[in-house]
mmCIF file of C-alpha atoms in Angstrom:
data_model
loop_
_atom_site.group_PDB
_atom_site.id
_atom_site.type_symbol
_atom_site.label_atom_id
_atom_site.label_comp_id
_atom_site.label_asym_id
_atom_site.label_seq_id
_atom_site.Cartn_x
_atom_site.Cartn_y
_atom_site.Cartn_z
ATOM 1 C CA UNK A 1008 18.847 -5.597 5.205
ATOM 2 C CA UNK A 1009 15.488 -4.267 4.678
ATOM 3 C CA UNK A 1010 13.273 -7.020 6.293
ATOM 4 C CA UNK A 1011 14.059 -8.779 9.801
ATOM 5 C CA UNK A 1012 15.463 -12.108 9.889
ATOM 6 C CA UNK A 1013 14.238 -13.427 13.254
ATOM 7 C CA UNK A 1014 15.722 -16.912 12.441
ATOM 8 C CA UNK A 1015 19.237 -15.326 12.708
ATOM 9 C CA UNK A 1016 18.788 -14.647 16.335
ATOM 10 C CA UNK A 1017 20.109 -17.553 18.434
ATOM 11 C CA UNK A 1018 18.631 -18.180 21.807
ATOM 12 C CA UNK A 1019 19.935 -20.356 24.634
ATOM 13 C CA UNK A 1020 17.550 -22.654 26.565
ATOM 14 C CA UNK A 1021 16.449 -20.061 29.130
ATOM 15 C CA UNK A 1022 15.846 -17.435 26.508
ATOM 16 C CA UNK A 1023 14.024 -19.887 24.333
ATOM 17 C CA UNK A 1024 11.618 -20.588 27.302
ATOM 18 C CA UNK A 1025 11.017 -16.918 27.976
ATOM 19 C CA UNK A 1026 10.425 -16.336 24.285
ATOM 20 C CA UNK A 1027 7.893 -19.043 23.975
ATOM 21 C CA UNK A 1028 6.095 -17.777 27.021
ATOM 22 C CA UNK A 1029 5.805 -14.160 25.683
ATOM 23 C CA UNK A 1030 4.864 -15.601 22.241
ATOM 24 C CA UNK A 1031 1.906 -17.545 23.920
ATOM 25 C CA UNK A 1032 0.808 -14.380 25.719
ATOM 26 C CA UNK A 1033 0.601 -12.544 22.341
ATOM 27 C CA UNK A 1034 -1.532 -15.228 20.713
ATOM 28 C CA UNK A 1035 -3.927 -15.239 23.643
ATOM 29 C CA UNK A 1036 -4.842 -11.601 23.098
ATOM 30 C CA UNK A 1037 -4.123 -10.775 19.436
ATOM 31 C CA UNK A 1038 -6.353 -11.707 16.736
ATOM 32 C CA UNK A 1039 -3.912 -11.074 13.849
ATOM 33 C CA UNK A 1040 -6.618 -11.177 11.038
ATOM 34 C CA UNK A 1041 -8.892 -8.628 12.887
ATOM 35 C CA UNK A 1042 -6.317 -6.114 13.639
ATOM 36 C CA UNK A 1043 -4.288 -6.028 10.347
ATOM 37 C CA UNK A 1044 -5.962 -6.881 7.008
ATOM 38 C CA UNK A 1045 -4.547 -9.140 4.456
ATOM 39 C CA UNK A 1046 -2.092 -12.061 4.423
ATOM 40 C CA UNK A 1047 0.883 -9.680 4.015
ATOM 41 C CA UNK A 1048 -0.150 -7.257 6.781
ATOM 42 C CA UNK A 1049 -1.006 -10.111 9.161
ATOM 43 C CA UNK A 1050 2.550 -11.615 8.479
ATOM 44 C CA UNK A 1051 4.243 -8.464 9.047
ATOM 45 C CA UNK A 1052 2.617 -7.890 12.407
ATOM 46 C CA UNK A 1053 3.381 -11.430 13.482
ATOM 47 C CA UNK A 1054 7.056 -10.819 12.491
ATOM 48 C CA UNK A 1055 7.237 -7.681 14.429
ATOM 49 C CA UNK A 1056 5.859 -9.099 17.457
ATOM 50 C CA UNK A 1057 8.006 -12.196 17.310
ATOM 51 C CA UNK A 1058 11.103 -9.947 16.898
ATOM 52 C CA UNK A 1059 10.197 -7.948 19.883
ATOM 53 C CA UNK A 1060 9.575 -11.058 21.872
ATOM 54 C CA UNK A 1061 13.042 -12.385 21.078
ATOM 55 C CA UNK A 1062 14.514 -8.982 22.000
ATOM 56 C CA UNK A 1063 12.990 -9.062 25.437
ATOM 57 C CA UNK A 1064 13.995 -12.677 26.071
ATOM 58 C CA UNK A 1065 17.601 -12.103 24.980
ATOM 59 C CA UNK A 1066 18.319 -8.466 26.653
ATOM 60 C CA UNK A 1067 15.758 -8.410 29.513
ATOM 61 C CA UNK A 1068 14.446 -11.749 30.321
ATOM 62 C CA UNK A 1069 11.121 -10.133 30.634
ATOM 63 C CA UNK A 1070 8.360 -12.554 31.261
ATOM 64 C CA UNK A 1071 5.146 -10.427 30.983
ATOM 65 C CA UNK A 1072 4.204 -8.030 28.331
ATOM 66 C CA UNK A 1073 2.257 -5.949 30.764
ATOM 67 C CA UNK A 1074 5.476 -4.675 32.211
ATOM 68 C CA UNK A 1075 7.120 -3.295 28.950
ATOM 69 C CA UNK A 1076 7.937 0.335 28.790
ATOM 70 C CA UNK A 1077 9.468 3.026 26.593
ATOM 71 C CA UNK A 1078 12.952 1.779 27.399
ATOM 72 C CA UNK A 1079 12.238 -1.686 25.852
ATOM 73 C CA UNK A 1080 11.077 0.001 22.698
ATOM 74 C CA UNK A 1081 14.032 2.310 22.433
ATOM 75 C CA UNK A 1082 16.364 -0.648 23.023
ATOM 76 C CA UNK A 1083 14.610 -2.573 20.369
ATOM 77 C CA UNK A 1084 14.833 0.212 17.945
ATOM 78 C CA UNK A 1085 18.493 0.780 18.521
ATOM 79 C CA UNK A 1086 19.253 -2.954 17.969
ATOM 80 C CA UNK A 1087 17.166 -2.898 14.836
ATOM 81 C CA UNK A 1088 19.050 0.045 13.341
ATOM 82 C CA UNK A 1089 22.367 -1.658 14.150
ATOM 83 C CA UNK A 1090 21.373 -4.869 12.449
ATOM 84 C CA UNK A 1091 20.381 -2.700 9.292
ATOM 85 C CA UNK A 1092 16.655 -3.003 9.471
ATOM 86 C CA UNK A 1093 14.895 -0.655 7.330
ATOM 87 C CA UNK A 1094 12.975 2.386 8.850
ATOM 88 C CA UNK A 1095 9.772 1.163 7.239
ATOM 89 C CA UNK A 1096 10.123 -2.236 8.820
ATOM 90 C CA UNK A 1097 10.873 -0.808 12.282
ATOM 91 C CA UNK A 1098 7.693 1.373 12.017
ATOM 92 C CA UNK A 1099 5.549 -1.546 11.367
ATOM 93 C CA UNK A 1100 7.238 -3.520 14.164
ATOM 94 C CA UNK A 1101 6.460 -0.797 16.621
ATOM 95 C CA UNK A 1102 2.840 -0.421 15.368
ATOM 96 C CA UNK A 1103 2.481 -4.211 16.001
ATOM 97 C CA UNK A 1104 3.895 -3.893 19.383
ATOM 98 C CA UNK A 1105 1.716 -1.096 20.391
ATOM 99 C CA UNK A 1106 -1.440 -2.688 19.078
ATOM 100 C CA UNK A 1107 -0.720 -5.895 21.250
ATOM 101 C CA UNK A 1108 0.074 -3.697 24.318
ATOM 102 C CA UNK A 1109 -3.308 -1.786 23.941
ATOM 103 C CA UNK A 1110 -5.179 -5.070 23.984
ATOM 104 C CA UNK A 1111 -3.664 -5.949 27.308
ATOM 105 C CA UNK A 1112 -5.701 -5.335 30.596
ATOM 106 C CA UNK A 1113 -3.871 -3.474 33.513
ATOM 107 C CA UNK A 1114 -0.586 -2.760 31.678
ATOM 108 C CA UNK A 1115 1.941 -1.052 34.023
ATOM 109 C CA UNK A 1116 3.150 1.623 31.667
ATOM 110 C CA UNK A 1117 1.664 3.721 28.776
ATOM 111 C CA UNK A 1118 3.598 3.603 25.505
ATOM 112 C CA UNK A 1119 4.042 6.733 23.518
ATOM 113 C CA UNK A 1120 3.199 6.741 19.977
ATOM 114 C CA UNK A 1121 6.018 9.218 18.940
ATOM 115 C CA UNK A 1122 8.697 7.252 16.993
ATOM 116 C CA UNK A 1123 10.814 10.328 17.120
ATOM 117 C CA UNK A 1124 11.416 9.770 20.853
ATOM 118 C CA UNK A 1125 12.560 6.283 20.086
ATOM 119 C CA UNK A 1126 15.118 7.756 17.518
ATOM 120 C CA UNK A 1127 13.518 5.731 14.790
ATOM 121 C CA UNK A 1128 14.395 7.122 11.340
ATOM 122 C CA UNK A 1129 11.435 8.495 9.435
ATOM 123 C CA UNK A 1130 10.234 6.377 6.550
ATOM 124 C CA UNK A 1131 11.611 7.580 3.327
ATOM 125 C CA UNK A 1132 8.640 7.122 0.917
ATOM 126 C CA UNK A 1133 8.593 10.186 -1.028
ATOM 127 C CA UNK A 1134 10.863 11.943 -3.554
ATOM 128 C CA UNK A 1135 10.810 9.253 -6.264
ATOM 129 C CA UNK A 1136 8.853 9.425 -9.460
ATOM 130 C CA UNK A 1137 6.584 6.378 -9.507
ATOM 131 C CA UNK A 1138 3.946 7.757 -11.873
ATOM 132 C CA UNK A 1139 3.405 6.510 -15.329
ATOM 133 C CA UNK A 1140 3.699 9.123 -18.078
ATOM 134 C CA UNK A 1141 0.864 9.424 -20.580
ATOM 135 C CA UNK A 1142 3.117 8.129 -23.323
ATOM 136 C CA UNK A 1143 3.936 5.128 -21.349
ATOM 137 C CA UNK A 1144 0.215 4.230 -20.569
ATOM 138 C CA UNK A 1145 -0.708 4.692 -24.182
ATOM 139 C CA UNK A 1146 2.052 2.381 -25.445
ATOM 140 C CA UNK A 1147 1.332 -0.207 -22.869
ATOM 141 C CA UNK A 1148 -2.534 -0.226 -23.848
ATOM 142 C CA UNK A 1149 -1.681 -0.446 -27.551
ATOM 143 C CA UNK A 1150 0.871 -3.286 -26.844
ATOM 144 C CA UNK A 1151 -1.647 -5.081 -24.831
ATOM 145 C CA UNK A 1152 -4.491 -4.761 -27.461
ATOM 146 C CA UNK A 1153 -1.857 -6.022 -30.263
ATOM 147 C CA UNK A 1154 -1.283 -9.176 -28.089
ATOM 148 C CA UNK A 1155 -4.975 -9.903 -27.594
ATOM 149 C CA UNK A 1156 -4.980 -8.728 -23.895
ATOM 150 C CA UNK A 1157 -7.880 -6.601 -23.583
ATOM 151 C CA UNK A 1158 -8.046 -7.160 -19.812
ATOM 152 C CA UNK A 1159 -4.675 -5.482 -19.373
ATOM 153 C CA UNK A 1160 -5.595 -2.604 -21.687
ATOM 154 C CA UNK A 1161 -8.943 -2.016 -19.933
ATOM 155 C CA UNK A 1162 -7.235 -2.376 -16.440
ATOM 156 C CA UNK A 1163 -4.566 0.203 -17.388
ATOM 157 C CA UNK A 1164 -7.056 2.626 -18.566
ATOM 158 C CA UNK A 1165 -9.451 2.172 -15.588
ATOM 159 C CA UNK A 1166 -6.477 2.933 -13.136
ATOM 160 C CA UNK A 1167 -5.293 5.763 -15.227
ATOM 161 C CA UNK A 1168 -8.619 7.586 -15.653
ATOM 162 C CA UNK A 1169 -10.342 6.671 -12.235
ATOM 163 C CA UNK A 1170 -7.362 5.839 -9.980
ATOM 164 C CA UNK A 1171 -8.651 2.330 -9.273
ATOM 165 C CA UNK A 1172 -6.691 -0.368 -7.434
ATOM 166 C CA UNK A 1173 -5.895 -3.559 -9.146
ATOM 167 C CA UNK A 1174 -8.304 -5.550 -6.897
ATOM 168 C CA UNK A 1175 -11.052 -2.740 -7.617
ATOM 169 C CA UNK A 1176 -10.549 -3.098 -11.433
ATOM 170 C CA UNK A 1177 -10.781 -6.838 -11.594
ATOM 171 C CA UNK A 1178 -13.978 -6.864 -9.372
ATOM 172 C CA UNK A 1179 -15.895 -4.688 -11.912
ATOM 173 C CA UNK A 1180 -19.122 -6.054 -13.280
ATOM 174 C CA UNK A 1181 -21.501 -5.143 -16.158
ATOM 175 C CA UNK A 1182 -24.197 -4.164 -13.821
ATOM 176 C CA UNK A 1183 -21.821 -1.849 -11.842
ATOM 177 C CA UNK A 1184 -20.698 -0.374 -15.090
ATOM 178 C CA UNK A 1185 -24.238 0.264 -16.502
ATOM 179 C CA UNK A 1186 -25.211 2.028 -13.408
ATOM 180 C CA UNK A 1187 -22.010 4.158 -13.383
ATOM 181 C CA UNK A 1188 -22.722 5.314 -16.959
ATOM 182 C CA UNK A 1189 -26.264 6.226 -15.867
ATOM 183 C CA UNK A 1190 -25.201 8.065 -12.564
ATOM 184 C CA UNK A 1191 -22.009 9.749 -13.877
ATOM 185 C CA UNK A 1192 -19.812 8.069 -11.097
ATOM 186 C CA UNK A 1193 -18.560 4.493 -10.379
ATOM 187 C CA UNK A 1194 -19.624 3.095 -7.031
ATOM 188 C CA UNK A 1195 -17.064 0.840 -5.572
ATOM 189 C CA UNK A 1196 -17.682 -1.641 -2.699
ATOM 190 C CA UNK A 1197 -14.740 -3.958 -3.069
ATOM 191 C CA UNK A 1198 -12.119 -1.613 -1.722
ATOM 192 C CA UNK A 1199 -9.188 -1.643 0.597
ATOM 193 C CA UNK A 1200 -10.468 -1.600 4.085
ATOM 194 C CA UNK A 1201 -13.978 -2.383 2.781
ATOM 195 C CA UNK A 1202 -15.093 1.438 2.724
ATOM 196 C CA UNK A 1203 -17.194 2.213 -0.359
ATOM 197 C CA UNK A 1204 -16.515 5.119 -2.398
ATOM 198 C CA UNK A 1205 -17.809 7.035 -5.481
ATOM 199 C CA UNK A 1206 -15.368 8.206 -8.201
ATOM 200 C CA UNK A 1207 -16.772 10.673 -10.783
ATOM 201 C CA UNK A 1208 -16.393 9.701 -14.438
ATOM 202 C CA UNK A 1209 -14.405 11.889 -16.884
ATOM 203 C CA UNK A 1210 -14.644 11.395 -20.667
ATOM 204 C CA UNK A 1211 -11.742 8.845 -20.629
ATOM 205 C CA UNK A 1212 -13.384 6.831 -18.028
ATOM 206 C CA UNK A 1213 -16.649 6.698 -19.836
ATOM 207 C CA UNK A 1214 -14.928 5.556 -23.019
ATOM 208 C CA UNK A 1215 -13.170 2.662 -21.421
ATOM 209 C CA UNK A 1216 -16.359 1.646 -19.554
ATOM 210 C CA UNK A 1217 -18.514 1.773 -22.569
ATOM 211 C CA UNK A 1218 -15.991 -0.221 -24.509
ATOM 212 C CA UNK A 1219 -16.073 -2.794 -21.784
ATOM 213 C CA UNK A 1220 -19.753 -3.137 -22.101
ATOM 214 C CA UNK A 1221 -19.705 -3.416 -25.822
ATOM 215 C CA UNK A 1222 -16.859 -5.944 -26.166
ATOM 216 C CA UNK A 1223 -17.644 -8.154 -23.238
ATOM 217 C CA UNK A 1224 -20.901 -10.256 -22.406
ATOM 218 C CA UNK A 1225 -20.005 -11.748 -18.990
ATOM 219 C CA UNK A 1226 -21.163 -10.145 -15.762
ATOM 220 C CA UNK A 1227 -17.684 -10.443 -14.312
ATOM 221 C CA UNK A 1228 -15.677 -8.562 -16.738
ATOM 222 C CA UNK A 1229 -12.228 -9.772 -15.624
ATOM 223 C CA UNK A 1230 -12.844 -13.222 -14.333
ATOM 224 C CA UNK A 1231 -13.055 -15.632 -17.263
ATOM 225 C CA UNK A 1232 -14.392 -19.300 -16.800
ATOM 226 C CA UNK A 1233 -11.951 -21.260 -14.587
ATOM 227 C CA UNK A 1234 -10.025 -18.200 -13.387
ATOM 228 C CA UNK A 1235 -10.200 -16.733 -9.901
ATOM 229 C CA UNK A 1236 -10.210 -13.096 -8.864
ATOM 230 C CA UNK A 1237 -6.586 -13.403 -7.601
ATOM 231 C CA UNK A 1238 -5.482 -15.099 -10.795
ATOM 232 C CA UNK A 1239 -6.943 -12.212 -12.887
ATOM 233 C CA UNK A 1240 -5.139 -9.585 -10.835
ATOM 234 C CA UNK A 1241 -1.818 -11.647 -10.898
ATOM 235 C CA UNK A 1242 -2.100 -12.091 -14.810
ATOM 236 C CA UNK A 1243 -2.368 -8.371 -15.363
ATOM 237 C CA UNK A 1244 0.537 -7.710 -12.934
ATOM 238 C CA UNK A 1245 2.759 -10.290 -14.529
ATOM 239 C CA UNK A 1246 2.012 -8.884 -17.929
ATOM 240 C CA UNK A 1247 3.283 -5.445 -16.958
ATOM 241 C CA UNK A 1248 6.339 -6.982 -15.250
ATOM 242 C CA UNK A 1249 7.193 -8.996 -18.186
ATOM 243 C CA UNK A 1250 6.698 -6.224 -20.853
ATOM 244 C CA UNK A 1251 7.450 -2.993 -19.172
ATOM 245 C CA UNK A 1252 10.768 -2.587 -20.982
ATOM 246 C CA UNK A 1253 8.840 -2.203 -24.278
ATOM 247 C CA UNK A 1254 6.978 0.774 -23.004
ATOM 248 C CA UNK A 1255 8.842 2.366 -20.136
ATOM 249 C CA UNK A 1256 10.994 5.434 -20.663
ATOM 250 C CA UNK A 1257 14.377 5.673 -18.946
ATOM 251 C CA UNK A 1258 14.657 9.429 -19.170
ATOM 252 C CA UNK A 1259 12.282 12.238 -18.257
ATOM 253 C CA UNK A 1260 10.765 13.554 -21.428
ATOM 254 C CA UNK A 1261 7.808 15.402 -19.700
ATOM 255 C CA UNK A 1262 6.408 16.606 -16.451
ATOM 256 C CA UNK A 1263 9.903 18.307 -15.778
ATOM 257 C CA UNK A 1264 8.256 21.414 -14.162
ATOM 258 C CA UNK A 1265 6.031 19.297 -11.851
ATOM 259 C CA UNK A 1266 9.002 17.267 -10.894
ATOM 260 C CA UNK A 1267 11.096 20.249 -9.993
ATOM 261 C CA UNK A 1268 8.038 21.785 -8.111
ATOM 262 C CA UNK A 1269 7.424 18.696 -6.054
ATOM 263 C CA UNK A 1270 11.089 17.952 -5.372
ATOM 264 C CA UNK A 1271 10.916 14.578 -6.959
ATOM 265 C CA UNK A 1272 14.056 12.464 -7.286
ATOM 266 C CA UNK A 1273 14.486 11.817 -10.942
ATOM 267 C CA UNK A 1274 15.325 8.238 -10.264
ATOM 268 C CA UNK A 1275 12.647 6.039 -11.823
ATOM 269 C CA UNK A 1276 11.370 2.862 -10.126
ATOM 270 C CA UNK A 1277 10.140 -0.041 -12.301
ATOM 271 C CA UNK A 1278 6.803 0.691 -13.471
ATOM 272 C CA UNK A 1279 3.965 -1.158 -11.651
ATOM 273 C CA UNK A 1280 0.243 -1.303 -11.826
ATOM 274 C CA UNK A 1281 -0.162 0.772 -8.671
ATOM 275 C CA UNK A 1282 2.044 3.561 -10.300
ATOM 276 C CA UNK A 1283 -1.112 4.305 -12.321
ATOM 277 C CA UNK A 1284 -2.762 5.668 -9.195
ATOM 278 C CA UNK A 1285 0.140 7.953 -8.766
ATOM 279 C CA UNK A 1286 -0.405 9.216 -12.187
ATOM 280 C CA UNK A 1287 -4.172 9.717 -11.589
ATOM 281 C CA UNK A 1288 -3.445 11.507 -8.308
ATOM 282 C CA UNK A 1289 -1.076 13.856 -9.828
ATOM 283 C CA UNK A 1290 -3.532 14.653 -12.726
ATOM 284 C CA UNK A 1291 -6.420 15.171 -10.219
ATOM 285 C CA UNK A 1292 -4.125 17.404 -8.118
ATOM 286 C CA UNK A 1293 -3.012 19.708 -10.998
ATOM 287 C CA UNK A 1294 -6.716 19.926 -12.137
ATOM 288 C CA UNK A 1295 -7.886 21.016 -8.840
ATOM 289 C CA UNK A 1296 -5.029 23.695 -8.416
ATOM 290 C CA UNK A 1297 -6.029 25.009 -11.797
ATOM 291 C CA UNK A 1298 -9.661 25.309 -10.516
ATOM 292 C CA UNK A 1299 -8.534 27.495 -7.729
ATOM 293 C CA UNK A 1300 -8.227 25.255 -4.734
ATOM 294 C CA UNK A 1301 -5.439 25.562 -2.330
ATOM 295 C CA UNK A 1302 -2.939 22.791 -2.011
ATOM 296 C CA UNK A 1303 -4.515 21.519 1.135
ATOM 297 C CA UNK A 1304 -8.080 21.426 -0.520
ATOM 298 C CA UNK A 1305 -6.461 19.769 -3.525
ATOM 299 C CA UNK A 1306 -4.832 17.086 -1.555
ATOM 300 C CA UNK A 1307 -8.063 16.408 0.351
ATOM 301 C CA UNK A 1308 -9.928 16.045 -3.000
ATOM 302 C CA UNK A 1309 -7.358 13.648 -4.255
ATOM 303 C CA UNK A 1310 -7.587 11.615 -0.976
ATOM 304 C CA UNK A 1311 -11.333 11.239 -1.369
ATOM 305 C CA UNK A 1312 -10.880 10.036 -4.965
ATOM 306 C CA UNK A 1313 -8.268 7.537 -4.016
ATOM 307 C CA UNK A 1314 -10.043 6.196 -1.045
ATOM 308 C CA UNK A 1315 -8.256 7.279 1.964
ATOM 309 C CA UNK A 1316 -8.124 10.163 4.557
ATOM 310 C CA UNK A 1317 -4.461 10.540 5.379
ATOM 311 C CA UNK A 1318 -2.715 13.631 4.042
ATOM 312 C CA UNK A 1319 0.685 11.811 4.518
ATOM 313 C CA UNK A 1320 -0.412 9.114 2.100
ATOM 314 C CA UNK A 1321 -1.777 11.656 -0.499
ATOM 315 C CA UNK A 1322 1.712 13.358 -0.369
ATOM 316 C CA UNK A 1323 3.335 9.881 -1.146
ATOM 317 C CA UNK A 1324 1.047 9.556 -4.235
ATOM 318 C CA UNK A 1325 1.847 13.009 -5.334
ATOM 319 C CA UNK A 1326 5.537 12.424 -4.593
ATOM 320 C CA UNK A 1327 5.378 15.564 -2.548
ATOM 321 C CA UNK A 1328 7.818 16.509 0.168
#
């Protein structure tokens, strides 16, 4: 069981009253949308806190969040592991509980941020080859063009040559592209976390951006009349999901040396749009190493291009252990 099924936990009347009291306390202090962005993130934090409330109600009859300590977190982790909850889910649950605890005034104990002390397993997110191969991206683009889906072709090439997320691609405008071609870099303002960043243009990026200007006249490139931004993203993602068997390769036909060097498991996951960012990250990393950067410097450079600052996330994109 990867995700937590809170509904499967049965409470008696006393436990139910304690749970409802704890849940009310959580809602008084926790602004879910402010402290974790996006619907999916908000739902996950809510699920984590709800699960912890039920654990406290069942095993400790605790009535006040201010009194929780390390022993409560450890017990929660141990029960979660026994229930088959995935390490990634446990990690997010703990983050939600700690965030809530940090917002409470005059708490009795300080909670450690070290998951190792709680015996929570480390999240297994590296070691699998998620990146698209050049041949796969080329076949996908050609297939999209043959089907009249220029939006899919452009989106794939933008992600492959600039490392853009799907929401960053579908937000591109003609004005933004004209400015990018003049300045030599694309300035992004609609990003994850709302932090603007500049991505230098390479020849492949320039080609696709010029093509988008030439073959499209509307200001919002990917949003046709009657279609929302979310619908534009979903349409591209659905196309990849519905057609990937026509362009995905099952066996490793290239990048063998890189795969061995990075310790990547040769199991391939289903190709997704996000996997194109993995391809871009790998490409930029290798180019940086060739220019004489150290591995740490190369990872930092890749992190800047991807729009985040955490080395552990860069390692995931590079599939580097």
